């Protein structure tokens, strides 16, 4: 049976990847710092970690109890637990995947905003946000 504690390093990697965009070399007047490349990097790292977690087959070993204990109350409980576990893991991975994908979209939005602001300024266009 897979050991859920074995996923702790993957979850820690995912947490670190998602926290990475919160740090940066500079801040604007409102105290925010955004580096689009860091957002993209965090999104890619998150997708990688999620892919590894999604590949975990946690339900099959638990379902093995249903055949090992035919007719026992534990067999039914194991089957229900395996289904619930698989559904929860799928939902969590889907939600985390949407968040990771949104990081890349946010990077595009920041760059588009920087480009728009740069184009609105008169004179030579040498300014741009962090990249």
PDB file of C-alpha atoms in Angstrom:
ATOM      1  CA  UNK A   1       0.000   0.000   0.000  1.00  0.00           C
ATOM      2  CA  UNK A   2       1.429   3.443  -0.852  1.00  0.00           C
ATOM      3  CA  UNK A   3       2.571   5.482   2.115  1.00  0.00           C
ATOM      4  CA  UNK A   4       0.900   8.927   2.050  1.00  0.00           C
ATOM      5  CA  UNK A   5       3.926  10.346   3.875  1.00  0.00           C
ATOM      6  CA  UNK A   6       5.895   9.515   0.731  1.00  0.00           C
ATOM      7  CA  UNK A   7       3.978  12.311  -1.008  1.00  0.00           C
ATOM      8  CA  UNK A   8       5.154  14.890   1.522  1.00  0.00           C
ATOM      9  CA  UNK A   9       8.262  15.831  -0.532  1.00  0.00           C
ATOM     10  CA  UNK A  10       6.103  16.323  -3.645  1.00  0.00           C
ATOM     11  CA  UNK A  11       3.636  18.454  -1.715  1.00  0.00           C
ATOM     12  CA  UNK A  12       6.534  20.455  -0.229  1.00  0.00           C
ATOM     13  CA  UNK A  13       7.906  21.027  -3.761  1.00  0.00           C
ATOM     14  CA  UNK A  14       4.475  22.173  -4.881  1.00  0.00           C
ATOM     15  CA  UNK A  15       4.137  24.533  -1.903  1.00  0.00           C
ATOM     16  CA  UNK A  16       7.592  25.975  -2.618  1.00  0.00           C
ATOM     17  CA  UNK A  17       6.775  26.436  -6.297  1.00  0.00           C
ATOM     18  CA  UNK A  18       3.532  28.206  -5.507  1.00  0.00           C
ATOM     19  CA  UNK A  19       5.257  30.468  -2.942  1.00  0.00           C
ATOM     20  CA  UNK A  20       8.083  31.436  -5.306  1.00  0.00           C
ATOM     21  CA  UNK A  21       6.164  34.224  -7.078  1.00  0.00           C
ATOM     22  CA  UNK A  22       5.751  35.981  -3.729  1.00  0.00           C
ATOM     23  CA  UNK A  23       9.413  36.921  -3.718  1.00  0.00           C
ATOM     24  CA  UNK A  24      11.153  39.205  -6.125  1.00  0.00           C
ATOM     25  CA  UNK A  25      13.934  41.726  -6.573  1.00  0.00           C
ATOM     26  CA  UNK A  26      11.779  44.850  -6.464  1.00  0.00           C
ATOM     27  CA  UNK A  27       8.512  46.293  -5.315  1.00  0.00           C
ATOM     28  CA  UNK A  28       6.191  48.832  -6.838  1.00  0.00           C
ATOM     29  CA  UNK A  29       4.628  51.707  -4.927  1.00  0.00           C
ATOM     30  CA  UNK A  30       1.912  49.436  -3.511  1.00  0.00           C
ATOM     31  CA  UNK A  31       4.443  46.974  -2.082  1.00  0.00           C
ATOM     32  CA  UNK A  32       3.859  44.255  -4.688  1.00  0.00           C
ATOM     33  CA  UNK A  33       6.602  42.530  -6.629  1.00  0.00           C
ATOM     34  CA  UNK A  34       5.797  40.438  -9.676  1.00  0.00           C
ATOM     35  CA  UNK A  35       8.255  38.686 -11.919  1.00  0.00           C
ATOM     36  CA  UNK A  36       6.416  36.972 -14.779  1.00  0.00           C
ATOM     37  CA  UNK A  37       9.175  34.407 -15.337  1.00  0.00           C
ATOM     38  CA  UNK A  38       8.892  33.377 -11.679  1.00  0.00           C
ATOM     39  CA  UNK A  39       5.136  32.934 -12.146  1.00  0.00           C
ATOM     40  CA  UNK A  40       5.687  30.734 -15.188  1.00  0.00           C
ATOM     41  CA  UNK A  41       8.389  28.742 -13.421  1.00  0.00           C
ATOM     42  CA  UNK A  42       6.137  28.164 -10.423  1.00  0.00           C
ATOM     43  CA  UNK A  43       3.316  27.057 -12.716  1.00  0.00           C
ATOM     44  CA  UNK A  44       5.565  24.554 -14.515  1.00  0.00           C
ATOM     45  CA  UNK A  45       6.965  23.206 -11.227  1.00  0.00           C
ATOM     46  CA  UNK A  46       3.445  22.892  -9.885  1.00  0.00           C
ATOM     47  CA  UNK A  47       2.255  20.987 -12.966  1.00  0.00           C
ATOM     48  CA  UNK A  48       5.218  18.602 -12.650  1.00  0.00           C
ATOM     49  CA  UNK A  49       4.522  17.899  -8.971  1.00  0.00           C
ATOM     50  CA  UNK A  50       0.799  17.496  -9.641  1.00  0.00           C
ATOM     51  CA  UNK A  51       1.543  15.032 -12.446  1.00  0.00           C
ATOM     52  CA  UNK A  52       3.596  12.900 -10.083  1.00  0.00           C
ATOM     53  CA  UNK A  53       0.918  12.999  -7.391  1.00  0.00           C
ATOM     54  CA  UNK A  54      -1.822  12.263  -9.941  1.00  0.00           C
ATOM     55  CA  UNK A  55       0.119   9.170 -11.084  1.00  0.00           C
ATOM     56  CA  UNK A  56      -0.091   7.687  -7.586  1.00  0.00           C
ATOM     57  CA  UNK A  57      -2.374   4.666  -7.490  1.00  0.00           C
ATOM     58  CA  UNK A  58      -3.659   4.812  -3.945  1.00  0.00           C
ATOM     59  CA  UNK A  59      -6.965   3.055  -4.454  1.00  0.00           C
ATOM     60  CA  UNK A  60      -5.843  -0.256  -5.953  1.00  0.00           C
ATOM     61  CA  UNK A  61      -3.962  -1.523  -2.882  1.00  0.00           C
ATOM     62  CA  UNK A  62      -6.866  -0.577  -0.616  1.00  0.00           C
ATOM     63  CA  UNK A  63      -9.313  -2.247  -3.002  1.00  0.00           C
ATOM     64  CA  UNK A  64      -7.225  -5.395  -2.589  1.00  0.00           C
ATOM     65  CA  UNK A  65      -8.760  -5.707   0.871  1.00  0.00           C
ATOM     66  CA  UNK A  66     -12.169  -6.291  -0.695  1.00  0.00           C
ATOM     67  CA  UNK A  67     -10.965  -9.519  -2.325  1.00  0.00           C
ATOM     68  CA  UNK A  68      -8.862 -10.516   0.675  1.00  0.00           C
ATOM     69  CA  UNK A  69     -11.811 -10.168   3.024  1.00  0.00           C
ATOM     70  CA  UNK A  70     -14.860 -11.246   0.993  1.00  0.00           C
ATOM     71  CA  UNK A  71     -18.127 -10.689   2.779  1.00  0.00           C
ATOM     72  CA  UNK A  72     -16.535  -8.843   5.708  1.00  0.00           C
ATOM     73  CA  UNK A  73     -17.686  -5.380   6.736  1.00  0.00           C
ATOM     74  CA  UNK A  74     -14.080  -4.236   6.317  1.00  0.00           C
ATOM     75  CA  UNK A  75     -14.204  -5.204   2.639  1.00  0.00           C
ATOM     76  CA  UNK A  76     -17.087  -2.819   1.938  1.00  0.00           C
ATOM     77  CA  UNK A  77     -15.485  -0.070   3.981  1.00  0.00           C
ATOM     78  CA  UNK A  78     -12.187  -0.527   2.127  1.00  0.00           C
ATOM     79  CA  UNK A  79     -13.934  -0.246  -1.225  1.00  0.00           C
ATOM     80  CA  UNK A  80     -15.754   2.926  -0.187  1.00  0.00           C
ATOM     81  CA  UNK A  81     -12.559   4.369   1.249  1.00  0.00           C
ATOM     82  CA  UNK A  82     -10.607   3.612  -1.931  1.00  0.00           C
ATOM     83  CA  UNK A  83     -13.256   5.331  -4.075  1.00  0.00           C
ATOM     84  CA  UNK A  84     -13.424   8.338  -1.767  1.00  0.00           C
ATOM     85  CA  UNK A  85      -9.642   8.609  -1.627  1.00  0.00           C
ATOM     86  CA  UNK A  86      -9.325   8.475  -5.410  1.00  0.00           C
ATOM     87  CA  UNK A  87     -12.083  11.073  -5.894  1.00  0.00           C
ATOM     88  CA  UNK A  88     -10.549  13.439  -3.336  1.00  0.00           C
ATOM     89  CA  UNK A  89      -7.090  13.102  -4.865  1.00  0.00           C
ATOM     90  CA  UNK A  90      -8.506  13.757  -8.351  1.00  0.00           C
ATOM     91  CA  UNK A  91     -10.377  16.852  -7.161  1.00  0.00           C
ATOM     92  CA  UNK A  92      -7.315  18.183  -5.336  1.00  0.00           C
ATOM     93  CA  UNK A  93      -5.076  17.610  -8.372  1.00  0.00           C
ATOM     94  CA  UNK A  94      -7.599  19.299 -10.673  1.00  0.00           C
ATOM     95  CA  UNK A  95      -7.837  22.335  -8.379  1.00  0.00           C
ATOM     96  CA  UNK A  96      -4.063  22.561  -7.983  1.00  0.00           C
ATOM     97  CA  UNK A  97      -3.640  22.166 -11.761  1.00  0.00           C
ATOM     98  CA  UNK A  98      -6.017  25.053 -12.402  1.00  0.00           C
ATOM     99  CA  UNK A  99      -4.025  27.194  -9.967  1.00  0.00           C
ATOM    100  CA  UNK A 100      -0.729  26.277 -11.625  1.00  0.00           C
ATOM    101  CA  UNK A 101      -2.165  27.089 -15.073  1.00  0.00           C
ATOM    102  CA  UNK A 102      -3.476  30.414 -13.761  1.00  0.00           C
ATOM    103  CA  UNK A 103       0.074  31.383 -12.786  1.00  0.00           C
ATOM    104  CA  UNK A 104       1.116  31.301 -16.464  1.00  0.00           C
ATOM    105  CA  UNK A 105      -1.953  33.303 -17.466  1.00  0.00           C
ATOM    106  CA  UNK A 106      -1.154  35.850 -14.747  1.00  0.00           C
ATOM    107  CA  UNK A 107       2.377  36.230 -16.152  1.00  0.00           C
ATOM    108  CA  UNK A 108       0.910  36.974 -19.590  1.00  0.00           C
ATOM    109  CA  UNK A 109      -1.472  39.513 -18.056  1.00  0.00           C
ATOM    110  CA  UNK A 110       1.342  41.301 -16.204  1.00  0.00           C
ATOM    111  CA  UNK A 111       3.460  41.489 -19.355  1.00  0.00           C
ATOM    112  CA  UNK A 112       0.510  42.760 -21.414  1.00  0.00           C
ATOM    113  CA  UNK A 113      -0.142  45.426 -18.771  1.00  0.00           C
ATOM    114  CA  UNK A 114       3.521  46.456 -18.739  1.00  0.00           C
ATOM    115  CA  UNK A 115       3.568  46.626 -22.539  1.00  0.00           C
ATOM    116  CA  UNK A 116       0.380  48.688 -22.588  1.00  0.00           C
ATOM    117  CA  UNK A 117       1.741  51.105 -19.976  1.00  0.00           C
ATOM    118  CA  UNK A 118       5.048  51.402 -21.848  1.00  0.00           C
ATOM    119  CA  UNK A 119       3.238  52.134 -25.118  1.00  0.00           C
ATOM    120  CA  UNK A 120       1.140  54.821 -23.416  1.00  0.00           C
ATOM    121  CA  UNK A 121       4.235  56.738 -22.283  1.00  0.00           C
ATOM    122  CA  UNK A 122       5.590  59.432 -24.551  1.00  0.00           C
ATOM    123  CA  UNK A 123       9.150  59.263 -25.803  1.00  0.00           C
ATOM    124  CA  UNK A 124      11.521  56.366 -26.157  1.00  0.00           C
ATOM    125  CA  UNK A 125      10.279  53.013 -24.821  1.00  0.00           C
ATOM    126  CA  UNK A 126      13.091  51.791 -22.603  1.00  0.00           C
ATOM    127  CA  UNK A 127      11.025  50.965 -19.527  1.00  0.00           C
ATOM    128  CA  UNK A 128       9.478  47.604 -18.756  1.00  0.00           C
ATOM    129  CA  UNK A 129       8.551  45.657 -15.678  1.00  0.00           C
ATOM    130  CA  UNK A 130      10.581  42.758 -14.256  1.00  0.00           C
ATOM    131  CA  UNK A 131      10.928  39.762 -16.541  1.00  0.00           C
TER     132      UNK A 131
END
